[in-house]
């Protein structure tokens, strides 16, 4: 119980040595994006609810009983992979319930020959779900969003990861295998982040001022030179604005 409570992990893999998941094991796990429950777990009576970032769950072929409330209330859950037959429902009140609140966006993946599913559309507890039948041995594609490079950090190209074997692919069908090195985007000197103004000086009636130079805080690069503010005047947008002094413009 409470094994991953309040974890900040984005990915959790339940090890093969675990056989049962009880109440609170995923309590307070808010950042999780993928949950992989490995072979060996036979009972899943806990819930993984209200995890705003959870996108995909893998359930093992060894799973015999589960709580159908287990995945309810995860607004971004898009994929559930069943590695074996549909487990029997173990809810104490045995009340039929939809798998998740966003059932219209959820796709159920199962393998050819698995019992309890239907191809194309699968009805479970009165709710229809989109289904995809996978061939035995197929990869489990999970879309990984890209990260743009900046002036100081490398980025990462969008790709797919198999949630079963962990391999990376450049396509959704998992036929073009790639590597983390190949997906890495080089530092882009032109992609600056937060900036700051330096050396700004206010003008006075007698002395010119200066708007200040714009620098990137991350890489300390000068991005834009400032402009002189004429004495007794100011700058409005790209135009100089002068004021009258002793009747002279």
Short mmCIF file of C-alpha atoms in Angstrom, two decimals:
data_model
loop_
_atom_site.label_atom_id
_atom_site.label_comp_id
_atom_site.label_asym_id
_atom_site.label_seq_id
_atom_site.Cartn_x
_atom_site.Cartn_y
_atom_site.Cartn_z
CA UNK A 1 0.00 0.00 0.00
CA UNK A 2 1.00 3.64 -0.69
CA UNK A 3 4.14 2.48 -2.56
CA UNK A 4 4.09 5.42 -5.01
CA UNK A 5 2.19 7.87 -2.83
CA UNK A 6 2.82 11.53 -3.75
CA UNK A 7 5.47 10.53 -6.28
CA UNK A 8 6.50 13.21 -8.80
CA UNK A 9 7.40 10.61 -11.44
CA UNK A 10 6.06 10.96 -14.98
CA UNK A 11 6.41 7.23 -15.65
CA UNK A 12 5.83 4.36 -13.26
CA UNK A 13 6.67 0.72 -13.99
CA UNK A 14 5.37 -1.77 -11.45
CA UNK A 15 8.04 -4.53 -11.08
CA UNK A 16 7.45 -8.21 -11.80
CA UNK A 17 7.79 -9.17 -8.13
CA UNK A 18 4.50 -7.43 -7.25
CA UNK A 19 1.34 -9.59 -7.34
CA UNK A 20 -1.37 -7.30 -5.94
CA UNK A 21 -2.04 -3.56 -5.94
CA UNK A 22 -4.04 -2.33 -2.98
CA UNK A 23 -5.60 0.90 -1.76
CA UNK A 24 -3.50 4.06 -1.97
CA UNK A 25 -0.57 2.67 -3.97
CA UNK A 26 -0.93 5.52 -6.51
CA UNK A 27 -2.33 8.10 -4.09
CA UNK A 28 -1.28 11.66 -4.89
CA UNK A 29 0.56 10.77 -8.11
CA UNK A 30 -0.31 13.82 -10.20
CA UNK A 31 2.47 14.04 -12.80
CA UNK A 32 2.32 10.47 -14.08
CA UNK A 33 1.94 10.17 -17.88
CA UNK A 34 2.35 6.42 -18.33
CA UNK A 35 1.64 3.52 -15.99
CA UNK A 36 3.01 0.09 -16.90
CA UNK A 37 1.96 -2.82 -14.69
CA UNK A 38 4.25 -5.74 -15.46
CA UNK A 39 3.43 -9.44 -15.59
CA UNK A 40 2.88 -11.03 -12.20
CA UNK A 41 0.17 -8.70 -10.90
CA UNK A 42 -3.08 -10.68 -10.59
CA UNK A 43 -5.24 -8.24 -8.65
CA UNK A 44 -5.66 -4.50 -9.16
CA UNK A 45 -8.14 -3.12 -6.62
CA UNK A 46 -6.65 0.34 -6.21
CA UNK A 47 -7.67 3.33 -8.31
CA UNK A 48 -5.58 5.68 -10.45
CA UNK A 49 -8.05 8.55 -10.46
CA UNK A 50 -7.83 12.27 -11.15
CA UNK A 51 -4.31 12.10 -12.51
CA UNK A 52 -4.50 15.06 -14.87
CA UNK A 53 -1.47 14.04 -16.95
CA UNK A 54 -2.05 10.30 -17.23
CA UNK A 55 -2.21 9.33 -20.92
CA UNK A 56 -1.60 5.58 -21.15
CA UNK A 57 -1.93 2.45 -18.99
CA UNK A 58 -0.63 -1.06 -19.70
CA UNK A 59 -2.39 -3.95 -17.93
CA UNK A 60 -0.62 -7.35 -17.83
CA UNK A 61 -1.88 -10.67 -19.13
CA UNK A 62 -1.55 -12.02 -15.60
CA UNK A 63 -4.28 -9.65 -14.33
CA UNK A 64 -7.29 -11.71 -13.22
CA UNK A 65 -9.36 -9.23 -11.22
CA UNK A 66 -9.62 -5.49 -11.33
CA UNK A 67 -11.74 -2.64 -10.07
CA UNK A 68 -13.44 -1.01 -13.04
CA UNK A 69 -13.25 2.31 -11.15
CA UNK A 70 -9.47 1.99 -11.32
CA UNK A 71 -9.04 4.32 -14.31
CA UNK A 72 -11.99 6.62 -13.78
CA UNK A 73 -11.62 10.40 -13.71
CA UNK A 74 -8.40 10.82 -15.70
CA UNK A 75 -9.25 13.58 -18.21
CA UNK A 76 -6.29 12.98 -20.56
CA UNK A 77 -6.26 9.20 -20.59
CA UNK A 78 -6.12 8.21 -24.26
CA UNK A 79 -4.91 4.58 -24.37
CA UNK A 80 -5.37 1.42 -22.29
CA UNK A 81 -3.44 -1.67 -23.40
CA UNK A 82 -4.64 -5.11 -22.31
CA UNK A 83 -1.83 -7.62 -22.67
CA UNK A 84 -4.21 -10.54 -22.07
CA UNK A 85 -7.88 -11.38 -21.57
CA UNK A 86 -10.32 -8.95 -19.99
CA UNK A 87 -10.06 -9.32 -16.18
CA UNK A 88 -13.16 -10.01 -14.12
CA UNK A 89 -14.66 -7.11 -12.22
CA UNK A 90 -13.82 -7.12 -8.51
CA UNK A 91 -15.78 -4.10 -7.26
CA UNK A 92 -17.19 -4.76 -3.83
CA UNK A 93 -20.60 -3.42 -4.83
CA UNK A 94 -20.36 -4.98 -8.29
CA UNK A 95 -21.87 -1.83 -9.82
CA UNK A 96 -21.28 -1.49 -13.57
CA UNK A 97 -19.31 1.63 -14.37
CA UNK A 98 -17.60 3.22 -17.37
CA UNK A 99 -13.80 2.86 -17.39
CA UNK A 100 -13.11 6.57 -17.45
CA UNK A 101 -14.97 9.85 -17.60
CA UNK A 102 -13.63 10.77 -21.05
CA UNK A 103 -14.68 7.49 -22.69
CA UNK A 104 -15.22 9.15 -26.08
CA UNK A 105 -11.47 9.91 -26.32
CA UNK A 106 -10.26 6.55 -25.01
CA UNK A 107 -8.92 3.77 -27.24
CA UNK A 108 -8.68 0.19 -25.96
CA UNK A 109 -5.85 -1.93 -27.39
CA UNK A 110 -5.90 -5.71 -27.14
CA UNK A 111 -4.13 -8.61 -28.80
CA UNK A 112 -5.54 -11.01 -31.34
CA UNK A 113 -7.04 -14.00 -29.54
CA UNK A 114 -7.74 -12.17 -26.26
CA UNK A 115 -11.16 -12.88 -24.76
CA UNK A 116 -13.69 -10.26 -23.70
CA UNK A 117 -13.17 -7.70 -26.47
CA UNK A 118 -14.68 -6.92 -29.87
CA UNK A 119 -12.90 -5.28 -32.79
CA UNK A 120 -13.76 -1.69 -33.78
CA UNK A 121 -16.20 -0.95 -30.96
CA UNK A 122 -16.29 -2.64 -27.58
CA UNK A 123 -19.18 -2.22 -25.15
CA UNK A 124 -18.30 -2.48 -21.47
CA UNK A 125 -20.83 -1.78 -18.73
CA UNK A 126 -23.12 -0.10 -21.25
CA UNK A 127 -20.51 2.28 -22.68
CA UNK A 128 -18.96 2.01 -26.16
CA UNK A 129 -15.18 2.31 -26.59
CA UNK A 130 -12.99 2.47 -29.66
CA UNK A 131 -10.81 -0.62 -29.95
CA UNK A 132 -7.71 -1.62 -31.90
CA UNK A 133 -6.76 -5.28 -32.25
CA UNK A 134 -3.01 -5.82 -32.29
CA UNK A 135 -1.17 -8.75 -33.76
CA UNK A 136 0.66 -10.92 -31.26
CA UNK A 137 4.10 -9.44 -30.56
CA UNK A 138 3.20 -5.97 -31.82
CA UNK A 139 4.60 -2.87 -30.16
CA UNK A 140 2.53 -0.62 -27.90
CA UNK A 141 2.94 2.89 -29.41
CA UNK A 142 2.89 5.87 -27.07
CA UNK A 143 3.24 9.35 -28.57
CA UNK A 144 5.95 11.45 -26.91
CA UNK A 145 5.65 15.19 -27.47
CA UNK A 146 8.70 17.06 -28.69
CA UNK A 147 10.63 19.62 -26.69
CA UNK A 148 11.96 22.67 -28.51
CA UNK A 149 15.64 23.47 -28.14
CA UNK A 150 16.68 26.83 -26.74
CA UNK A 151 19.79 28.98 -26.74
CA UNK A 152 21.21 26.94 -23.85
CA UNK A 153 19.46 23.55 -23.90
CA UNK A 154 19.04 20.73 -26.39
CA UNK A 155 15.56 19.75 -27.54
CA UNK A 156 13.87 16.48 -28.45
CA UNK A 157 11.92 15.63 -31.60
CA UNK A 158 8.43 14.15 -31.34
CA UNK A 159 8.46 10.36 -31.48
CA UNK A 160 6.80 7.16 -30.29
CA UNK A 161 7.85 4.83 -27.52
CA UNK A 162 6.80 1.20 -27.14
CA UNK A 163 5.44 0.83 -23.62
CA UNK A 164 6.26 -2.86 -23.68
CA UNK A 165 9.89 -3.08 -24.82
CA UNK A 166 10.89 0.58 -24.39
CA UNK A 167 12.22 1.03 -27.94
CA UNK A 168 11.88 4.41 -29.68
CA UNK A 169 10.34 4.91 -33.11
CA UNK A 170 9.96 7.74 -35.61
CA UNK A 171 6.47 6.61 -36.71
CA UNK A 172 3.18 5.69 -35.06
CA UNK A 173 3.22 2.18 -36.54
CA UNK A 174 6.54 1.47 -34.78
CA UNK A 175 8.33 0.32 -37.92
CA UNK A 176 11.12 2.94 -38.05
CA UNK A 177 13.24 2.42 -34.97
CA UNK A 178 15.34 5.36 -33.82
CA UNK A 179 17.56 6.39 -30.94
CA UNK A 180 17.59 9.13 -28.36
CA UNK A 181 20.72 10.52 -29.99
CA UNK A 182 19.01 10.79 -33.38
CA UNK A 183 15.98 12.50 -31.82
CA UNK A 184 18.04 15.08 -29.95
CA UNK A 185 17.81 18.61 -31.36
CA UNK A 186 20.88 20.82 -31.21
CA UNK A 187 21.02 23.99 -29.16
CA UNK A 188 19.49 26.84 -31.17
CA UNK A 189 21.31 30.15 -30.48
CA UNK A 190 18.35 32.13 -31.88
CA UNK A 191 15.77 30.67 -29.47
CA UNK A 192 16.04 32.94 -26.48
CA UNK A 193 13.88 32.72 -23.41
CA UNK A 194 13.37 35.34 -20.75
CA UNK A 195 15.02 38.70 -21.39
CA UNK A 196 15.97 41.74 -19.35
CA UNK A 197 16.79 45.40 -20.03
CA UNK A 198 20.24 46.62 -19.00
CA UNK A 199 21.84 50.06 -18.76
CA UNK A 200 18.61 52.02 -19.16
CA UNK A 201 18.87 55.73 -18.29
CA UNK A 202 15.98 58.14 -17.98
CA UNK A 203 16.25 61.40 -19.93
CA UNK A 204 16.03 64.81 -18.29
CA UNK A 205 15.47 68.29 -19.61
CA UNK A 206 19.21 68.70 -19.96
CA UNK A 207 20.56 65.20 -20.68
CA UNK A 208 19.80 62.43 -23.12
CA UNK A 209 18.58 59.12 -21.81
CA UNK A 210 18.81 55.55 -23.08
CA UNK A 211 16.12 52.89 -23.39
CA UNK A 212 18.57 50.15 -22.47
CA UNK A 213 19.83 47.05 -24.26
CA UNK A 214 17.87 43.80 -24.31
CA UNK A 215 19.78 40.72 -23.14
CA UNK A 216 18.87 37.05 -22.88
CA UNK A 217 19.03 36.05 -19.24
CA UNK A 218 19.91 32.44 -20.05
CA UNK A 219 22.86 32.91 -22.42
CA UNK A 220 23.77 36.55 -21.68
CA UNK A 221 23.58 37.48 -25.39
CA UNK A 222 22.78 41.01 -26.54
CA UNK A 223 19.56 40.72 -28.53
CA UNK A 224 18.60 44.32 -29.28
CA UNK A 225 20.44 47.59 -28.90
CA UNK A 226 18.62 50.37 -27.14
CA UNK A 227 17.81 53.85 -28.42
CA UNK A 228 18.79 57.30 -27.27
CA UNK A 229 16.03 59.28 -25.58
CA UNK A 230 16.59 62.97 -26.45
CA UNK A 231 16.80 65.40 -23.59
CA UNK A 232 13.40 66.79 -22.77
CA UNK A 233 11.71 64.25 -25.03
CA UNK A 234 10.84 60.59 -25.25
CA UNK A 235 10.32 57.62 -27.53
CA UNK A 236 6.92 56.32 -28.57
CA UNK A 237 7.11 53.01 -30.34
CA UNK A 238 9.52 53.38 -33.26
CA UNK A 239 9.11 57.17 -33.44
CA UNK A 240 10.97 59.90 -31.60
CA UNK A 241 8.74 62.25 -29.65
CA UNK A 242 10.14 65.73 -28.89
CA UNK A 243 8.81 68.41 -26.61
CA UNK A 244 9.01 72.17 -27.01
CA UNK A 245 11.73 74.01 -25.09
CA UNK A 246 11.83 77.77 -25.12
CA UNK A 247 9.55 77.75 -28.14
CA UNK A 248 11.97 75.61 -30.20
CA UNK A 249 11.20 72.05 -31.34
#
